[in-house]
Short mmCIF file of C-alpha atoms in Angstrom, two decimals:
data_model
loop_
_atom_site.label_atom_id
_atom_site.label_comp_id
_atom_site.label_asym_id
_atom_site.label_seq_id
_atom_site.Cartn_x
_atom_site.Cartn_y
_atom_site.Cartn_z
CA MET A 1 0.00 0.00 0.00
CA ARG A 2 1.21 3.46 -0.88
CA LEU A 3 0.68 6.81 0.76
CA ARG A 4 -2.21 8.54 -0.92
CA PRO A 5 -2.27 12.18 -2.02
CA PHE A 6 -3.89 14.44 0.56
CA PRO A 7 -7.38 15.65 -0.39
CA GLU A 8 -7.42 19.19 -1.74
CA ASN A 9 -9.62 20.41 1.13
CA THR A 10 -7.20 19.12 3.80
CA LEU A 11 -6.72 21.73 6.54
CA TRP A 12 -3.09 22.11 7.63
CA LEU A 13 -1.88 23.74 10.85
CA ASN A 14 1.57 24.66 12.13
CA THR A 15 2.89 25.32 8.65
CA GLU A 16 3.11 28.31 6.33
CA ARG A 17 1.45 26.39 3.52
CA PRO A 18 -0.25 23.05 2.95
CA LEU A 19 2.04 20.19 1.96
CA LYS A 20 1.57 18.90 -1.53
CA TRP A 21 2.29 15.41 -2.80
CA GLU A 22 5.44 16.75 -4.47
CA ASP A 23 6.78 17.90 -1.08
CA LEU A 24 6.93 14.29 0.12
CA LYS A 25 8.89 12.90 -2.80
CA GLY A 26 12.28 11.58 -1.76
CA HIS A 27 11.40 11.81 1.95
CA VAL A 28 10.81 9.16 4.57
CA VAL A 29 7.42 10.10 6.05
CA LEU A 30 6.32 9.38 9.63
CA ILE A 31 2.61 10.02 10.28
CA ASP A 32 1.41 10.29 13.89
CA PHE A 33 -2.34 9.85 14.53
CA TRP A 34 -3.16 11.63 17.80
CA THR A 35 -5.77 13.61 19.73
CA THR A 36 -5.28 16.26 22.40
CA SER A 37 -7.10 14.45 25.24
CA CYS A 38 -5.13 11.20 24.95
CA ILE A 39 -2.53 10.90 27.72
CA ASN A 40 -0.65 8.31 25.65
CA CYS A 41 -0.41 10.81 22.79
CA VAL A 42 1.04 13.37 25.21
CA HIS A 43 3.57 10.84 26.46
CA VAL A 44 4.99 10.20 22.97
CA ILE A 45 5.48 13.87 22.02
CA PRO A 46 9.03 13.83 23.50
CA ASP A 47 9.76 10.70 21.44
CA LEU A 48 8.69 12.47 18.25
CA LYS A 49 10.84 15.48 19.16
CA TRP A 50 13.78 13.14 19.79
CA LEU A 51 13.37 11.54 16.36
CA GLU A 52 12.97 14.92 14.65
CA ASP A 53 16.15 16.18 16.29
CA LYS A 54 18.14 13.02 15.53
CA TYR A 55 17.24 13.13 11.85
CA LYS A 56 17.14 16.89 11.42
CA ASN A 57 19.81 16.70 8.70
CA HIS A 58 18.08 13.90 6.84
CA PRO A 59 15.01 13.89 4.57
CA LEU A 60 12.48 12.85 7.22
CA ILE A 61 9.07 14.53 7.44
CA VAL A 62 6.90 14.04 10.53
CA ILE A 63 3.21 14.81 10.04
CA GLY A 64 0.64 14.84 12.83
CA VAL A 65 -2.90 13.80 11.98
CA HIS A 66 -5.30 15.05 14.63
CA SER A 67 -8.29 12.69 14.69
CA ALA A 68 -10.57 13.93 17.47
CA LYS A 69 -12.23 11.83 20.14
CA PHE A 70 -14.32 14.61 21.74
CA GLU A 71 -16.47 17.15 19.95
CA ASN A 72 -14.46 20.01 21.46
CA GLU A 73 -11.29 18.63 19.88
CA LYS A 74 -12.70 19.23 16.41
CA ALA A 75 -12.50 23.01 16.83
CA VAL A 76 -9.47 24.32 14.97
CA GLN A 77 -8.59 26.94 17.59
CA ASN A 78 -8.47 24.24 20.27
CA ILE A 79 -6.12 22.11 18.19
CA GLU A 80 -3.94 25.18 17.63
CA SER A 81 -3.83 25.78 21.39
CA ALA A 82 -2.76 22.17 21.95
CA ILE A 83 -0.01 22.50 19.31
CA GLU A 84 1.34 25.54 21.13
CA ARG A 85 0.89 24.08 24.61
CA PHE A 86 2.75 20.86 23.74
CA GLU A 87 5.33 22.69 21.60
CA ILE A 88 4.74 20.51 18.55
CA ASN A 89 7.23 21.32 15.79
CA HIS A 90 5.81 19.57 12.76
CA PRO A 91 2.83 20.11 10.42
CA VAL A 92 -0.55 18.92 11.68
CA ILE A 93 -3.55 17.84 9.58
CA VAL A 94 -7.05 18.38 10.96
CA ASP A 95 -8.82 15.04 10.47
CA SER A 96 -11.97 15.69 12.53
CA GLN A 97 -14.14 13.50 10.27
CA ARG A 98 -11.50 10.74 10.48
CA SER A 99 -11.07 10.53 6.74
CA LEU A 100 -7.36 9.66 6.90
CA TRP A 101 -7.99 7.60 10.05
CA ASN A 102 -10.38 5.37 8.11
CA THR A 103 -8.30 5.38 4.91
CA TYR A 104 -5.35 3.81 6.70
CA GLY A 105 -7.37 1.57 9.04
CA ILE A 106 -6.35 3.27 12.29
CA SER A 107 -8.14 2.06 15.43
CA THR A 108 -6.37 3.62 18.42
CA TRP A 109 -4.38 6.64 19.62
CA PRO A 110 -1.50 7.08 19.15
CA SER A 111 -0.79 5.17 15.94
CA TYR A 112 2.03 5.63 13.43
CA LEU A 113 2.51 4.97 9.73
CA LEU A 114 5.97 4.97 8.18
CA ALA A 115 6.47 5.32 4.45
CA GLY A 116 9.72 5.06 2.54
CA ALA A 117 11.16 7.51 0.02
CA ASP A 118 9.26 5.68 -2.73
CA GLY A 119 5.90 6.36 -1.01
CA GLU A 120 5.35 2.72 -0.07
CA ILE A 121 4.06 2.16 3.48
CA ILE A 122 6.67 0.18 5.41
CA GLY A 123 4.60 -0.53 8.48
CA LYS A 124 2.16 0.54 11.17
CA VAL A 125 2.53 0.50 14.97
CA ALA A 126 0.50 1.84 17.90
CA GLY A 127 0.93 2.83 21.53
CA GLU A 128 3.67 4.15 23.78
CA GLY A 129 7.22 2.93 24.15
CA VAL A 130 7.93 2.40 20.46
CA ARG A 131 10.63 5.04 19.96
CA SER A 132 13.38 2.47 19.38
CA VAL A 133 11.16 0.59 16.91
CA LEU A 134 10.49 3.78 14.95
CA ASP A 135 14.15 4.83 15.15
CA LYS A 136 15.33 1.53 13.70
CA ALA A 137 12.69 1.59 10.95
CA ILE A 138 13.46 5.21 9.99
CA ARG A 139 17.19 4.50 9.83
CA LYS A 140 16.59 1.46 7.64
CA ALA A 141 14.20 3.40 5.36
CA LEU A 142 16.76 6.17 4.91
CA GLU A 143 19.47 3.65 4.07
CA ASP A 144 17.20 1.94 1.56
CA GLY A 145 16.26 5.25 -0.06
CA ARG A 146 19.92 6.26 -0.26
CA ASN A 147 20.98 2.93 -1.80
CA ARG A 148 18.24 3.19 -4.42
CA GLY A 149 19.02 6.81 -5.22
CA LEU A 150 15.56 7.96 -4.15
CA LEU A 151 16.39 10.42 -1.37
CA THR A 152 16.00 14.10 -2.06
CA GLY A 153 18.80 16.51 -1.28
CA ARG A 154 16.41 19.14 0.04
CA ARG A 155 14.84 19.37 3.46
CA PHE A 156 11.29 20.41 4.16
CA ASN A 157 11.28 23.11 6.83
CA ASN A 158 8.31 25.44 6.84
CA VAL A 159 6.85 24.89 10.32
CA GLN A 160 5.17 28.04 11.56
CA ARG A 161 4.58 27.91 15.32
CA ARG A 162 4.07 31.22 17.09
CA LYS A 163 4.08 31.38 20.87
CA LYS A 164 2.02 34.05 22.59
CA GLU A 165 3.74 36.28 25.14
CA THR A 166 1.42 36.37 28.15
CA MET A 167 1.80 36.78 31.91
CA LEU A 168 0.50 33.24 32.38
CA SER A 169 0.91 30.47 29.84
CA TYR A 170 -1.77 27.77 29.96
CA PRO A 171 -2.25 27.85 33.76
CA SER A 172 -3.69 24.51 34.82
CA LYS A 173 -4.13 24.00 38.56
CA ILE A 174 -4.68 26.36 41.48
CA GLU A 175 -4.55 26.06 45.27
CA MET A 176 -5.69 28.54 47.93
CA ASP A 177 -3.90 29.01 51.25
CA LYS A 178 -7.04 30.17 53.06
CA GLU A 179 -5.25 31.34 56.20
CA LYS A 180 -2.84 33.65 54.37
CA ASN A 181 -5.16 34.48 51.46
CA HIS A 182 -2.50 33.35 49.02
CA LEU A 183 -3.27 31.74 45.69
CA PHE A 184 -0.81 29.32 44.11
CA ILE A 185 -0.93 28.91 40.34
CA SER A 186 0.62 26.21 38.19
CA ASP A 187 1.85 28.37 35.32
CA THR A 188 2.20 25.18 33.36
CA SER A 189 3.67 26.16 30.01
CA HIS A 190 6.06 28.51 31.80
CA ASN A 191 7.16 25.50 33.91
CA ARG A 192 6.83 27.38 37.19
CA ILE A 193 4.59 27.98 40.20
CA LEU A 194 3.45 31.47 41.22
CA GLN A 195 2.50 32.49 44.75
CA ILE A 196 -0.01 35.35 44.63
CA GLU A 197 -1.12 37.58 47.49
CA ILE A 198 -4.80 38.35 46.91
CA SER A 199 -6.00 41.92 47.43
CA GLY A 200 -9.72 42.68 47.25
CA THR A 201 -11.68 40.46 44.92
CA SER A 202 -9.81 40.65 41.64
CA LYS A 203 -6.24 41.78 42.20
CA GLY A 204 -3.15 39.89 43.21
CA LYS A 205 0.57 40.49 43.56
CA ILE A 206 3.30 37.96 42.82
CA ILE A 207 5.27 37.41 46.00
CA GLU A 208 7.17 34.27 44.97
CA VAL A 209 8.18 32.54 41.74
CA ILE A 210 9.10 28.88 42.10
CA GLY A 211 11.11 27.60 39.14
CA GLY A 212 12.18 29.09 35.83
CA LYS A 213 10.55 29.18 32.43
CA GLU A 214 12.94 26.60 30.98
CA LYS A 215 12.02 22.94 31.26
CA GLY A 216 14.21 20.81 33.48
CA MET A 217 14.47 18.54 36.49
CA GLU A 218 16.49 20.39 39.11
CA ASP A 219 16.13 20.61 42.87
CA GLY A 220 17.48 23.57 44.82
CA GLY A 221 16.53 27.18 45.51
CA PHE A 222 13.38 28.63 44.03
CA GLU A 223 15.30 30.47 41.29
CA SER A 224 17.40 27.51 40.20
CA ALA A 225 14.74 24.80 40.53
CA ARG A 226 13.30 23.49 37.28
CA PHE A 227 10.03 21.73 36.43
CA ASN A 228 8.49 20.14 33.36
CA TYR A 229 4.81 20.84 32.74
CA PRO A 230 3.73 21.11 36.43
CA GLN A 231 0.07 20.49 37.23
CA GLY A 232 -1.62 19.83 40.60
CA ILE A 233 -0.53 21.60 43.80
CA ALA A 234 -1.42 21.18 47.48
CA CYS A 235 -0.45 23.19 50.60
CA TYR A 236 0.54 21.38 53.78
CA ASN A 237 2.73 22.41 56.74
CA ASP A 238 4.36 25.48 55.13
CA ALA A 239 5.14 23.48 52.02
CA LEU A 240 3.70 23.19 48.57
CA TYR A 241 3.52 19.75 47.00
CA ILE A 242 3.61 19.79 43.21
CA CYS A 243 2.75 17.25 40.53
CA ASP A 244 5.72 17.70 38.20
CA THR A 245 3.84 15.88 35.49
CA GLY A 246 6.36 15.99 32.67
CA ASN A 247 9.07 14.65 34.99
CA HIS A 248 6.77 11.98 36.49
CA THR A 249 7.62 13.16 40.01
CA ILE A 250 6.18 14.81 43.11
CA ARG A 251 8.17 17.85 44.22
CA LYS A 252 8.10 19.71 47.54
CA ALA A 253 8.61 23.48 47.73
CA ASP A 254 9.59 24.52 51.25
CA LEU A 255 7.94 27.94 51.56
CA LYS A 256 10.05 28.98 54.57
CA ASN A 257 13.49 27.97 53.35
CA LYS A 258 12.63 28.51 49.67
CA VAL A 259 14.04 25.18 48.54
CA VAL A 260 12.62 22.57 46.16
CA GLU A 261 13.23 18.85 46.59
CA THR A 262 11.92 15.71 44.93
CA VAL A 263 9.91 13.54 47.33
CA ALA A 264 8.48 10.87 45.01
CA GLY A 265 9.35 9.48 41.61
CA ASN A 266 12.71 8.61 40.08
CA GLY A 267 12.15 10.72 36.96
CA CYS A 268 11.22 7.77 34.77
CA GLN A 269 7.74 7.02 33.46
CA ALA A 270 6.34 3.90 35.09
CA ASN A 271 5.38 0.89 33.04
CA TRP A 272 1.98 -0.74 33.36
CA GLY A 273 1.51 -2.68 36.58
CA GLU A 274 3.85 -0.71 38.86
CA LYS A 275 2.78 -0.87 42.52
CA GLY A 276 5.05 1.68 44.20
CA GLY A 277 7.43 1.26 47.12
CA LYS A 278 10.02 3.64 48.51
CA ALA A 279 8.72 6.98 47.26
CA ILE A 280 11.93 8.46 45.89
CA GLU A 281 12.77 5.26 43.98
CA ALA A 282 9.37 4.44 42.52
CA PRO A 283 8.62 5.28 38.87
CA LEU A 284 5.38 7.27 38.43
CA ASN A 285 3.16 7.86 35.41
CA SER A 286 1.99 11.43 34.81
CA PRO A 287 0.84 12.49 38.29
CA TRP A 288 -1.79 15.16 37.54
CA ASP A 289 -3.37 16.41 40.79
CA LEU A 290 -3.18 15.77 44.50
CA VAL A 291 -4.90 16.47 47.81
CA GLN A 292 -3.55 16.25 51.37
CA ILE A 293 -5.45 14.19 53.94
CA GLU A 294 -4.01 13.51 57.41
CA GLY A 295 -0.37 13.52 56.37
CA SER A 296 -0.84 11.64 53.11
CA LEU A 297 -1.11 12.86 49.55
CA TYR A 298 -3.74 11.23 47.34
CA ILE A 299 -2.63 11.57 43.72
CA THR A 300 -4.46 11.18 40.43
CA MET A 301 -2.00 9.16 38.37
CA ALA A 302 -3.46 10.04 34.97
CA GLY A 303 -1.02 7.96 32.93
CA ALA A 304 -1.65 4.84 35.01
CA HIS A 305 -5.46 5.31 35.26
CA GLN A 306 -5.21 5.02 39.05
CA ILE A 307 -5.25 6.89 42.36
CA TRP A 308 -2.04 6.56 44.37
CA VAL A 309 -1.25 7.56 47.95
CA LEU A 310 2.04 9.00 49.25
CA ASP A 311 2.72 8.63 52.99
CA LEU A 312 4.70 11.75 53.92
CA LYS A 313 5.88 10.25 57.21
CA GLU A 314 6.96 6.83 55.97
CA HIS A 315 8.10 8.16 52.56
CA THR A 316 6.34 5.35 50.73
CA ILE A 317 3.95 5.42 47.80
CA LYS A 318 1.45 2.86 46.55
CA VAL A 319 -1.68 2.31 44.51
CA PHE A 320 -4.85 3.31 46.36
CA ALA A 321 -7.52 2.54 43.76
CA GLY A 322 -7.65 1.24 40.21
CA VAL A 323 -6.36 -1.85 38.44
CA GLY A 324 -4.71 0.19 35.69
CA SER A 325 -7.01 -0.60 32.77
CA GLU A 326 -8.61 2.44 31.11
CA ASN A 327 -12.38 2.21 31.52
CA ILE A 328 -15.21 2.89 33.95
CA GLU A 329 -15.86 0.14 36.47
CA ASP A 330 -16.88 0.64 40.10
CA GLY A 331 -16.16 -1.54 43.11
CA TYR A 332 -13.27 -2.47 45.36
CA PRO A 333 -9.99 -0.70 44.56
CA GLN A 334 -8.20 -3.78 43.23
CA PHE A 335 -10.94 -4.27 40.60
CA ALA A 336 -12.05 -0.72 39.80
CA GLN A 337 -11.17 0.76 36.41
CA LEU A 338 -10.47 4.48 35.91
CA ALA A 339 -9.71 6.59 32.83
CA GLN A 340 -7.17 9.40 33.08
CA PRO A 341 -8.18 10.87 36.45
CA CYS A 342 -7.03 14.51 36.41
CA GLY A 343 -8.61 16.42 39.31
CA ILE A 344 -9.07 15.50 42.98
CA THR A 345 -10.71 16.92 46.12
CA THR A 346 -12.10 15.59 49.42
CA ASP A 347 -14.82 15.99 52.02
CA GLY A 348 -12.76 14.13 54.62
CA GLU A 349 -14.53 10.81 54.11
CA ARG A 350 -14.21 10.41 50.36
CA ILE A 351 -11.95 11.62 47.63
CA TYR A 352 -13.82 12.92 44.60
CA PHE A 353 -12.06 12.90 41.26
CA ALA A 354 -12.67 14.07 37.72
CA ASP A 355 -12.18 10.96 35.61
CA SER A 356 -11.55 12.82 32.38
CA GLY A 357 -11.39 9.92 29.91
CA VAL A 358 -14.95 8.89 30.74
CA SER A 359 -16.25 12.45 31.35
CA SER A 360 -17.17 11.45 34.88
CA LEU A 361 -17.30 12.55 38.51
CA ARG A 362 -16.34 9.61 40.66
CA SER A 363 -15.33 9.03 44.27
CA SER A 364 -13.43 6.58 46.44
CA ARG A 365 -14.01 5.96 50.14
CA LEU A 366 -10.97 6.66 52.27
CA SER A 367 -11.87 3.80 54.61
CA ASP A 368 -11.72 1.02 52.01
CA GLY A 369 -11.05 2.60 48.61
CA VAL A 370 -14.33 1.48 47.07
CA VAL A 371 -14.95 3.43 43.87
CA ARG A 372 -18.34 4.85 42.94
CA THR A 373 -19.45 6.73 39.84
CA HIS A 374 -21.80 9.67 40.36
CA ILE A 375 -21.90 11.18 36.85
CA GLY A 376 -20.87 9.56 33.55
CA ASP A 377 -20.97 6.07 32.10
CA GLY A 378 -18.53 5.44 29.26
CA LEU A 379 -15.35 6.15 27.33
CA PHE A 380 -17.31 7.62 24.42
CA THR A 381 -20.31 9.00 26.30
CA TYR A 382 -20.20 12.73 26.86
CA GLY A 383 -22.29 15.87 26.38
CA PHE A 384 -23.77 18.87 28.17
CA LYS A 385 -26.83 18.13 30.27
CA ASP A 386 -28.04 19.40 33.65
CA GLU A 387 -29.96 16.58 35.29
CA VAL A 388 -29.96 14.17 38.20
CA PHE A 389 -26.61 12.42 38.52
CA ASN A 390 -27.43 9.30 36.50
CA LYS A 391 -28.68 11.38 33.54
CA ALA A 392 -26.30 14.37 33.67
CA MET A 393 -23.48 14.72 31.14
CA MET A 394 -20.10 16.47 30.95
CA GLN A 395 -17.26 16.61 28.42
CA ARG A 396 -13.79 15.78 29.72
CA PRO A 397 -13.79 17.56 33.11
CA LEU A 398 -10.31 18.14 34.56
CA GLY A 399 -10.73 19.99 37.88
CA VAL A 400 -12.84 19.61 41.04
CA HIS A 401 -13.24 21.37 44.39
CA TYR A 402 -15.45 20.26 47.32
CA HIS A 403 -17.32 22.82 49.43
CA ASP A 404 -20.46 22.49 51.55
CA GLN A 405 -21.84 19.25 50.07
CA LYS A 406 -21.13 20.44 46.55
CA VAL A 407 -18.37 19.62 44.11
CA TYR A 408 -17.48 22.47 41.77
CA ILE A 409 -16.27 21.10 38.45
CA ALA A 410 -14.16 22.58 35.68
CA ASP A 411 -16.03 21.00 32.77
CA THR A 412 -13.09 21.61 30.48
CA TYR A 413 -14.29 20.64 27.03
CA ASN A 414 -17.68 22.30 27.59
CA HIS A 415 -15.87 25.55 28.55
CA ALA A 416 -18.04 25.65 31.65
CA VAL A 417 -18.14 25.42 35.42
CA ARG A 418 -20.66 22.93 36.77
CA VAL A 419 -21.87 22.15 40.31
CA ALA A 420 -22.61 18.64 41.54
CA ASP A 421 -25.04 19.16 44.44
CA PHE A 422 -25.00 16.12 46.71
CA ARG A 423 -28.05 17.31 48.64
CA GLU A 424 -30.11 17.01 45.48
CA SER A 425 -27.97 14.44 43.62
CA ALA A 426 -28.12 16.71 40.59
CA LEU A 427 -25.72 18.54 38.29
CA ARG A 428 -26.31 22.14 37.28
CA THR A 429 -24.34 24.73 35.34
CA LEU A 430 -22.82 27.76 37.05
CA ILE A 431 -20.92 29.44 34.19
CA TYR A 432 -21.12 28.78 30.46
CA PRO A 433 -20.44 30.69 27.24
CA ASN A 434 -23.37 32.16 25.33
CA GLN A 435 -24.35 35.10 23.19
CA SER A 436 -25.17 37.41 26.08
CA SER A 437 -23.76 38.46 29.43
CA THR A 438 -26.98 38.17 31.37
CA TYR A 439 -27.03 36.84 34.90
CA PHE A 440 -29.77 34.38 35.81
CA GLY A 441 -29.77 33.54 39.50
CA GLU A 442 -26.67 31.45 40.15
CA CYS A 443 -25.86 30.87 36.48
CA VAL A 444 -23.94 33.45 34.50
CA GLN A 445 -23.56 33.55 30.73
CA SER A 446 -20.64 35.57 29.48
CA ASP A 447 -19.27 36.31 26.04
CA LEU A 448 -17.20 39.24 27.27
CA LEU A 449 -14.42 36.73 27.81
CA PRO A 450 -15.99 33.27 27.91
CA LEU A 451 -14.10 30.45 29.56
CA ASN A 452 -11.80 28.51 27.27
CA GLU A 453 -10.99 24.99 28.49
CA PRO A 454 -10.94 25.75 32.24
CA ASN A 455 -8.79 23.21 34.10
CA ASP A 456 -9.40 23.85 37.78
CA VAL A 457 -11.53 25.64 40.38
CA ALA A 458 -11.00 26.71 44.00
CA PHE A 459 -13.63 28.18 46.36
CA HIS A 460 -12.72 30.79 49.00
CA ASN A 461 -14.72 33.50 50.81
CA GLY A 462 -17.64 33.45 48.42
CA LEU A 463 -15.37 33.58 45.37
CA LEU A 464 -14.67 30.84 42.89
CA TYR A 465 -11.21 31.05 41.34
CA ILE A 466 -10.93 29.44 37.92
CA ALA A 467 -7.85 28.37 35.99
CA ASP A 468 -9.04 29.57 32.57
CA THR A 469 -6.33 27.72 30.72
CA ASN A 470 -6.61 28.66 27.06
CA ASN A 471 -7.32 32.30 27.97
CA HIS A 472 -4.04 32.37 29.95
CA ARG A 473 -5.77 33.89 32.97
CA ILE A 474 -7.34 33.24 36.35
CA GLY A 475 -11.03 34.03 36.45
CA VAL A 476 -12.77 35.20 39.65
CA PHE A 477 -16.48 34.46 39.96
CA ASP A 478 -18.37 36.30 42.71
CA MET A 479 -21.03 33.86 43.89
CA GLU A 480 -23.22 36.61 45.39
CA LYS A 481 -23.02 39.14 42.56
CA GLY A 482 -22.81 36.63 39.76
CA SER A 483 -19.93 38.50 38.15
CA LEU A 484 -16.97 36.95 36.37
CA GLU A 485 -13.77 38.99 36.28
CA THR A 486 -10.13 38.42 35.48
CA LEU A 487 -7.63 38.36 38.32
CA ARG A 488 -5.25 41.26 37.70
CA ILE A 489 -1.78 40.00 38.55
CA ILE A 490 0.91 42.54 39.44
CA GLU A 491 4.58 41.60 39.31
#
């Protein structure tokens, strides 16, 4: 089977111009089928960058084909945001109707096709951990093309990725120190944590910057410490615990001594079936969010589809709930199945978590780990519906916060904030985008600056703080007035 010419109406991103069939002649072509919500697709981005760098002086073209799972992922501006957020350096095709997906018989994310310099497809492979397989196949394809005199002497290089200069860059998770009125922000694409002193209702001053804008894995003082795509944060005993997601570690920022240290994870991504052990030696798999309960940190391990627990006194870490298979199945922790849990909160008796892959709100009892689903029922079931729990629908929620028998939810792919009311066992919408800015009771519609893939929420003193990720801001919603403003951050 040969590579087929791209349809004339193909939409290309991250490039100055669409690629034509002639552009591929004489090149080895690696095609990556991916979607923004897939944690496995995120995991292999560094592998693709490694291959692109290794063969930068050779005629290799990498092409991403974005074949959406969720409806929100079909929007071009959301794909563009993901390209910028993940720093993707190759052309990307928008394949929202899965035309190319079906043409080449793709069935899972991520999947790869490799074609030689003659256009013939050499092979197809799927999943994580295949960098060495791709490397060997690319090297062999280049050798074959060179021996047959097929390789071109030119290199395709017209990637056009522009990064916005903003105070915050894709902020993801937030944490409020209620005693000091300090807000901590994971400034994720800047690879740092900001400590903000809140003044009034919508103004804050930066009083501490933890980490630098460059990616890295360095312990030490706040200025020299380095993170890689940090996400969830939790305050405990004058320290801030941080999910350093890209480094697969948990870091501790000592707020008194202004020093960062690694407390869990050895910096390597865990393979399937890892159980934990000594915290600093155990491999982790994309820790995404965490909450502190009685000296332990409960962690959503998004890449492992599990909840883990880190004992801060014993310095051990282990699986708390989830067998590791990606699906939705309730029951005892050793049998339950989760799907990319990404947000976590607690009422002291249960942990509640946003199980993003199944668009669900689920919980696990602290006493025995038993998992229960409150909202959501499948890997491909999602939508936007206010109803009683067993009929309500969300679309890839990523953040949750418990307060007064309610769980506030960042319903990310619906660009909304929802409220799961456990008194009524019903889901309702608090904030959503619309064509007006009219306030109806407790629900505000706003097109002045509608939310754009919010990732987290935090309630404090009648205000709901919102990590409005793709707008590069923190929103402040006044529960009494029904107003939504932007937190003005002063350096």
